[in-house]
Coordinates of C-alpha atoms in Angstrom, one line a residue:
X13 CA -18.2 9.2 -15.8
X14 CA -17.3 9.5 -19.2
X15 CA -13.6 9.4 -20.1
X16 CA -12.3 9.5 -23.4
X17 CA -9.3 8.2 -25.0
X18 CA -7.9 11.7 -25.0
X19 CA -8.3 11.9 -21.4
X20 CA -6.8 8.5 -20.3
X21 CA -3.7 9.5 -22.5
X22 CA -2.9 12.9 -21.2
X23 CA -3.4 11.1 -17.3
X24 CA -1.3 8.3 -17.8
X25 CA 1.8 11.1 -19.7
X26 CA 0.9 13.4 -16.5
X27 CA 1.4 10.9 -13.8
X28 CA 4.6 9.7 -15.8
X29 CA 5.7 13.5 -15.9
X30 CA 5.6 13.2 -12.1
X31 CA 7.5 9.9 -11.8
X32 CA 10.0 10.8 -13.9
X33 CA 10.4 14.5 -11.8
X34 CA 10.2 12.7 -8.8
X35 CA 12.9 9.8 -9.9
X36 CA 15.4 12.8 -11.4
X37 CA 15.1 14.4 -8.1
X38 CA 15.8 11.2 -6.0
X39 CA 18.6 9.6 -8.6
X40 CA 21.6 10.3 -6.7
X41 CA 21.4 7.6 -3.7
X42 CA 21.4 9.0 -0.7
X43 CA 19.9 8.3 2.9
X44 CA 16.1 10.3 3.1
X45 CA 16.1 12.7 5.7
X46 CA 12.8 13.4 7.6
X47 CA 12.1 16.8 6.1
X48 CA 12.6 15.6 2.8
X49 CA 10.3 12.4 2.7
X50 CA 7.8 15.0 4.9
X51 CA 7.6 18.2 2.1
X52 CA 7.2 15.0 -0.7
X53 CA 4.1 13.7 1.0
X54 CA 2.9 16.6 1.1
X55 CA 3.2 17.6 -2.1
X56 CA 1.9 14.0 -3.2
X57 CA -1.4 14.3 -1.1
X58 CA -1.7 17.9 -2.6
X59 CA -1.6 16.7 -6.1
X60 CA -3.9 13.9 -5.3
X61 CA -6.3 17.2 -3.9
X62 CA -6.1 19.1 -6.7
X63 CA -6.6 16.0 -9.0
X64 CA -9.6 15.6 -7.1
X65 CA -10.7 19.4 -7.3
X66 CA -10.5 18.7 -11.3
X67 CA -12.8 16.2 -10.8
X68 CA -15.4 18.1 -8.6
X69 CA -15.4 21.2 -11.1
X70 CA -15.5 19.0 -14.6
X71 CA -17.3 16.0 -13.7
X72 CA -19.3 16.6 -10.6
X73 CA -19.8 15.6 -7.0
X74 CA -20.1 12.1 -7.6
X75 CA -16.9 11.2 -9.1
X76 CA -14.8 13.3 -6.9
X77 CA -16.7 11.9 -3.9
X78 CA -15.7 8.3 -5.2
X79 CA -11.7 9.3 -5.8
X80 CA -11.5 10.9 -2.5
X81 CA -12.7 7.6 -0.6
X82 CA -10.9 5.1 -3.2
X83 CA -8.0 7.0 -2.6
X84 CA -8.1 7.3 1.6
X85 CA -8.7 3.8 1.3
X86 CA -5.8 2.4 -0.5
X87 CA -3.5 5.4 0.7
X88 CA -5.1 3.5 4.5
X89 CA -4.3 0.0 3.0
X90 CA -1.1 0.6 1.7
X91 CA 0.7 1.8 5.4
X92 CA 0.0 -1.7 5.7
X93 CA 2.2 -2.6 2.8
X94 CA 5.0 -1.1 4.6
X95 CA 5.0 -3.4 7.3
X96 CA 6.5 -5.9 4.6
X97 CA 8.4 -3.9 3.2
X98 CA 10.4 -3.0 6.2
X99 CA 10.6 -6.9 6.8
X100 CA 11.8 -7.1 2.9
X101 CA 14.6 -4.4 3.0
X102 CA 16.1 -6.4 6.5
X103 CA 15.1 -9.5 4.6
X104 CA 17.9 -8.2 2.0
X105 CA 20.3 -6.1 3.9
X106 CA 19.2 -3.0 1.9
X107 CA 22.1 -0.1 2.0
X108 CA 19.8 3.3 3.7
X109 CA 21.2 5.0 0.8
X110 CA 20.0 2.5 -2.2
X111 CA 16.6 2.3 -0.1
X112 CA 14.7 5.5 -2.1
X113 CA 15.5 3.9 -5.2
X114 CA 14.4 0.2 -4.3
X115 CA 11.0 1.6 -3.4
X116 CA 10.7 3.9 -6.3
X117 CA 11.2 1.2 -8.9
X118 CA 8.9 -2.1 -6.6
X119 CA 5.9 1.0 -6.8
X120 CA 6.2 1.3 -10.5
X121 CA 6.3 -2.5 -10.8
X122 CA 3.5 -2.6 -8.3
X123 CA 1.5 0.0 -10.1
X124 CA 1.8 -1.7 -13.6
X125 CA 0.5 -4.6 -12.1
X126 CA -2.0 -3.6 -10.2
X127 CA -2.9 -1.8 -13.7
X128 CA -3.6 -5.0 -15.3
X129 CA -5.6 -6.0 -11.7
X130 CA -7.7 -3.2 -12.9
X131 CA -8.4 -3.7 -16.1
X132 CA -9.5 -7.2 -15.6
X133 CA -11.4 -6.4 -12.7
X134 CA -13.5 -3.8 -14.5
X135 CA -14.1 -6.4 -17.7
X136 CA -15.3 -8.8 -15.2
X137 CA -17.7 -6.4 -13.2
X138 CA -19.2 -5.3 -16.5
X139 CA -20.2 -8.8 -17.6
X140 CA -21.0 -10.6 -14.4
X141 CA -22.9 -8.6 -12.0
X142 CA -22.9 -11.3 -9.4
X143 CA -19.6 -10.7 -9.0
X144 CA -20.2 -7.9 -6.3
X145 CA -21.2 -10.6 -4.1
X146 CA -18.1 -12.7 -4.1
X147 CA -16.0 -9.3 -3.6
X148 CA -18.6 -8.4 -0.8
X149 CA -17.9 -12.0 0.9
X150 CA -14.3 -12.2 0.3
X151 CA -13.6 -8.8 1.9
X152 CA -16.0 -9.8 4.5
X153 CA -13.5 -13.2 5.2
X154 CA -10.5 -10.8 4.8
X155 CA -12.1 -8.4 7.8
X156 CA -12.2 -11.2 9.8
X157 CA -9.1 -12.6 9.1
X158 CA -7.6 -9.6 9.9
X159 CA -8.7 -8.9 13.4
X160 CA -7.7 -12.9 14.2
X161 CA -4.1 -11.6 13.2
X162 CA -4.4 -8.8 15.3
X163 CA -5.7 -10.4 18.2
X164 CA -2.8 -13.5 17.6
X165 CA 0.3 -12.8 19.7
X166 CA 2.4 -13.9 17.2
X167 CA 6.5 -13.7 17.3
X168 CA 8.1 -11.5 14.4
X169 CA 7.3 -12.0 11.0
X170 CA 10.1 -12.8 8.5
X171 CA 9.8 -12.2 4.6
X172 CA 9.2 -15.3 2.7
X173 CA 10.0 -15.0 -1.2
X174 CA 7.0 -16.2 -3.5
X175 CA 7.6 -18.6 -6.2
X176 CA 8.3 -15.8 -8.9
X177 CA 10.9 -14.3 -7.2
X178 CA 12.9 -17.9 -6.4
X179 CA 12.1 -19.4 -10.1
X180 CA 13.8 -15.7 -11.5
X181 CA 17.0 -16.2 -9.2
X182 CA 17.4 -20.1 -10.4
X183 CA 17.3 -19.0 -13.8
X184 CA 19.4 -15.9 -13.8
X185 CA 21.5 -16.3 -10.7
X186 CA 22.2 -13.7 -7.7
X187 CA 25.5 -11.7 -7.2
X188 CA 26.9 -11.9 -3.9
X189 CA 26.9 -8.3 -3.1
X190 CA 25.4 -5.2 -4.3
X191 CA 26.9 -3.1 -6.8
X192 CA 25.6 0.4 -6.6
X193 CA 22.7 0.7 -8.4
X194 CA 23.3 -1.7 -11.2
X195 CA 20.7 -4.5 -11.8
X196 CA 22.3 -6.5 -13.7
X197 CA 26.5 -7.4 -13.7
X198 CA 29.0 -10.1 -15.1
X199 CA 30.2 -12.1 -13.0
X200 CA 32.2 -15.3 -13.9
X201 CA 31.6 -14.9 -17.3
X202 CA 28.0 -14.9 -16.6
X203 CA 25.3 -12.1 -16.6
X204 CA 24.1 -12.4 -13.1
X205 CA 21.0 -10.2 -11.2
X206 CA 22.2 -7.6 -8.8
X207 CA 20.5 -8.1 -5.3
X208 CA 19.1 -4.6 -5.9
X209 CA 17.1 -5.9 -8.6
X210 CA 16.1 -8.3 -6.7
X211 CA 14.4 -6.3 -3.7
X212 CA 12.8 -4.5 -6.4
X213 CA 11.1 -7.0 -8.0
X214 CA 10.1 -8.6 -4.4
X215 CA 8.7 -5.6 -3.5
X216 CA 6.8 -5.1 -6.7
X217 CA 5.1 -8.6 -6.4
X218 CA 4.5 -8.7 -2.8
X219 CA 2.2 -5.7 -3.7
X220 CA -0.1 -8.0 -5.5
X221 CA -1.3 -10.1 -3.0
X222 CA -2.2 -6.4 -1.1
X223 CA -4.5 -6.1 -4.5
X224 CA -5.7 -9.1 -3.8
X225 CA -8.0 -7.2 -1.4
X226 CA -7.4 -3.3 -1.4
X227 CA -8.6 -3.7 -5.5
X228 CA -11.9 -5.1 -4.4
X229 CA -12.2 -2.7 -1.6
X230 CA -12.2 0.1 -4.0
X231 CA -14.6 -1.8 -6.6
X232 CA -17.4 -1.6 -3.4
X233 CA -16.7 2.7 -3.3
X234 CA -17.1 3.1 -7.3
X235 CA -17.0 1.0 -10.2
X236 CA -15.2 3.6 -12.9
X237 CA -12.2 2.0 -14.1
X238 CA -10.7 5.5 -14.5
X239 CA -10.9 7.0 -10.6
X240 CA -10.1 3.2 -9.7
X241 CA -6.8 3.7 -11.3
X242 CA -6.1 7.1 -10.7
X243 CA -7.0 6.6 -7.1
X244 CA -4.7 3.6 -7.0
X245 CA -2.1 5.5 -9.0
X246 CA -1.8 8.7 -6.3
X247 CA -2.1 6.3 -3.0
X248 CA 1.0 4.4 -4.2
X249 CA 3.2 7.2 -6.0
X250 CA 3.2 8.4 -2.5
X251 CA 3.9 5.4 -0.3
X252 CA 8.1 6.0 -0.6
X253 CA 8.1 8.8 0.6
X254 CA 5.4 7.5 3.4
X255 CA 7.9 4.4 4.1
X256 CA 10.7 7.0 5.1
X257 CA 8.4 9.5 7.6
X258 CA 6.5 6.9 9.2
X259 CA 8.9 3.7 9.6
X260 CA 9.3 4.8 12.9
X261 CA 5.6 5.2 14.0
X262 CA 4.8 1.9 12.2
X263 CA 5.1 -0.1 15.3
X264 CA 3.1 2.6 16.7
X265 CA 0.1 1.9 15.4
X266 CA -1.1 -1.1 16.7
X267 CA -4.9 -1.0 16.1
X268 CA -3.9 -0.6 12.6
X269 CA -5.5 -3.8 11.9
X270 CA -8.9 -3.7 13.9
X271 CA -9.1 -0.3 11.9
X272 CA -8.4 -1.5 8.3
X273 CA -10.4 -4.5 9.0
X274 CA -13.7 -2.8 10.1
X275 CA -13.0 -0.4 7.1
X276 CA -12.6 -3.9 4.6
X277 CA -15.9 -5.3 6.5
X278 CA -18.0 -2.3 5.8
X279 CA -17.0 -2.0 2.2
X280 CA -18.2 -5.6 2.2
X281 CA -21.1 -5.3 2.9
X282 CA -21.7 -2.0 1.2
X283 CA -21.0 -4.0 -1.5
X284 CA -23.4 -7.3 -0.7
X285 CA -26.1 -4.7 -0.6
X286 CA -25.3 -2.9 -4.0
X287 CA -25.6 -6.2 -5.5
X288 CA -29.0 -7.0 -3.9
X289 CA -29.8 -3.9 -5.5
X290 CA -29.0 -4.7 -8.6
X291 CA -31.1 -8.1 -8.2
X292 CA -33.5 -6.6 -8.0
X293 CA -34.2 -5.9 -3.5
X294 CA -35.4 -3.1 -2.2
X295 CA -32.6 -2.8 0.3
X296 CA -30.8 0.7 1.1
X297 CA -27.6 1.1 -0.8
X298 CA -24.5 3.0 1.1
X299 CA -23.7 6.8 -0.1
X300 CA -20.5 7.9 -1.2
X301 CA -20.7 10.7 1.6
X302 CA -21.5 8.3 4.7
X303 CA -18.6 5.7 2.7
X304 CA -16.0 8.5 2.8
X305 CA -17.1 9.7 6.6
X306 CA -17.0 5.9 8.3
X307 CA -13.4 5.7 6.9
X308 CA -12.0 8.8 7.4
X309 CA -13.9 8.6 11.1
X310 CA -12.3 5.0 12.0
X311 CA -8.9 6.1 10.9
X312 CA -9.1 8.7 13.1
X313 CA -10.5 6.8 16.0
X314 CA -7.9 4.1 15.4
X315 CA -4.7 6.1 15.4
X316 CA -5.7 8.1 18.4
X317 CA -6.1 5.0 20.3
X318 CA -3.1 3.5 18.6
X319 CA -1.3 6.0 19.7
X320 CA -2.4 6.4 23.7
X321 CA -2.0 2.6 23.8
X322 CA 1.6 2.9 22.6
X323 CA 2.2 5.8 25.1
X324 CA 0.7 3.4 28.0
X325 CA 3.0 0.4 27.0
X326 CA 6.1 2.6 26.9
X327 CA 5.5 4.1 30.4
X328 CA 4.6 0.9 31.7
X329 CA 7.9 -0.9 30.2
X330 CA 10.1 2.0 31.6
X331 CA 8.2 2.0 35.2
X332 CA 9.0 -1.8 35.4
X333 CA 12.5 -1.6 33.7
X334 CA 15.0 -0.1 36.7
X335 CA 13.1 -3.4 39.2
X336 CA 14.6 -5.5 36.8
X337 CA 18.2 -5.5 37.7
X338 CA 18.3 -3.2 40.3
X339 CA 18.6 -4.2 44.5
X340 CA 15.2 -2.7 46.4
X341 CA 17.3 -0.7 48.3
X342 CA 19.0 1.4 45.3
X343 CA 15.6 1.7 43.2
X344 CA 14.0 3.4 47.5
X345 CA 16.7 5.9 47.0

């Protein structure tokens, strides 16, 4: 797909449009009710639809084909981002109120940097073709890693800051306690970061080790450096809103994993075999329809089975929870 200059301006003002809407909207802090975060994912999956439409009636069947399963895959990938992000905002004693805001600045930080992720990512696949097969393999590893993790009965996870995050905090300094939403204060004579600013920068760099795969993942569905973005750009404009109508079905979801990872596995290889292709094999290459089906099919199949296990666990916890502490006699009557 041909994109001008023209065009990649008047995207990147239009999504800005929408930021800055949706930050003027959200500025006041204030705890998210369900029906708000609900009627905003809404209307960001709508936009990303009618973006998608625009595609289909100006550039064809092909591009829109490729944003619709880049952007079901990171939208897919990303409720896995908010597993760490719950961790982060416990991790930092977030106030419910200043939560909106937190996540509204880390996914603009995120987005800028997965941005640059992009960019690189598309200089790289334009010079060295032989890179498909190292994205192929190392989505193929991540698969697998994945459903170890899933299949590890491992204790809670705690948030562990990455180097960045600690080397800023040495040279600047932390305040004690927030202070509404100001980033940065004086305190002791000394300009000091807020911890607000903090969250916000650790969720914007945690997001980059996510791009370590969900950026490849979208490489193996289409190689246009402009739906790559965009795709990237509506999955993650989205994910506050997400954070606040799903943190409560998070823990819900407990094939998650085995879903995303079968999803990461067969973008893998779809993209081993587009590189064969390119080598010169005869070897049958993947359509965009059967990509965007096999997704959309295993997130399906995964959150209904998510879901039924969930019920199973809760009924069998409450069945066995009144034997606990209870004398045979009471629990017979």
């Amino acid at each position: 797909m041909d994109v001008s200059v023209t065009l990649w301006v008047l995207t990147i003002l239009g999504l800005a449009a929408l930021i800055a809407v949706d930050f003027f909207i959200g500025r006041k802090p204030h705890d998210v009710s369900i029906k708000e975060a609900g009627i905003w994912t809404v209307v960001w999956i709508a936009l990303a639809g009618l973006f998608g439409l625009g595609l289909l009636v100006f550039g064809g069947g092909q591009p829109a084909g490729e944003f619709f399963a880049g952007f079901i895959t990171e939208k897919s990938l990303s409720v896995d981002n908010l597993f760490v992000f719950v961790l982060i905002m416990a991790k930092f004693a977030v106030p419910s109120q200043y939560q909106q805001r937190v996540l509204l600045v880390g996914v603009l930080i995120a987005l800028v940097l997965r941005a640059a992720f992009i960019a690189a990512g598309a200089a790289i696949l334009a010079s060295f073709s032989w890179v498909f097969y190292l994205f192929g393999a190392f989505l193929i590893w991540t698969a697998w890693k994945l459903i170890q993790e899933a299949r590890a009965d491992e204790e809670e996870e705690e948030f562990e800051e990455n180097k960045l995050l600690k080397a800023a905090e040495r040279r600047f300094g932390v305040a004690d306690r927030y202070h509404g939403t100001k980033l940065w204060i004086q305190q002791n004579g000394k300009r000091v970061m807020t911890p607000m600013l903090v969250v916000m920068l650790a969720i914007g760099t945690t997001d980059v080790l996510f791009a370590l795969d969900s950026i490849p993942a979208i490489f193996g569905l289409t190689q246009d450096p402009y739906i790559v973005f965009t795709a990237n750009a509506f999955a993650l404009m989205g994910l506050r809103q997400l954070y606040f109508l799903v943190g409560g079905l998070l823990r819900k979801l407990v094939h998650l994993s085995y879903g995303l990872s079968i999803i990461l596995g067969f973008i893998g290889v779809k993209l081993v075999l587009h590189a064969l292709h390119e080598s010169g094999v005869h070897v049958p290459e993947i359509s965009i329809p059967v990509s965007l089906g096999v997704i959309c099919g295993v997130l399906i199949v995964t959150t209904i089975t998510s879901l039924r296990a969930s019920r199973k666990q809760a009924a069998a916890e409450a069945a066995q929870a009144p034997s606990e502490g209870a004398p045979k006699d009471s629990i017979d009557v």
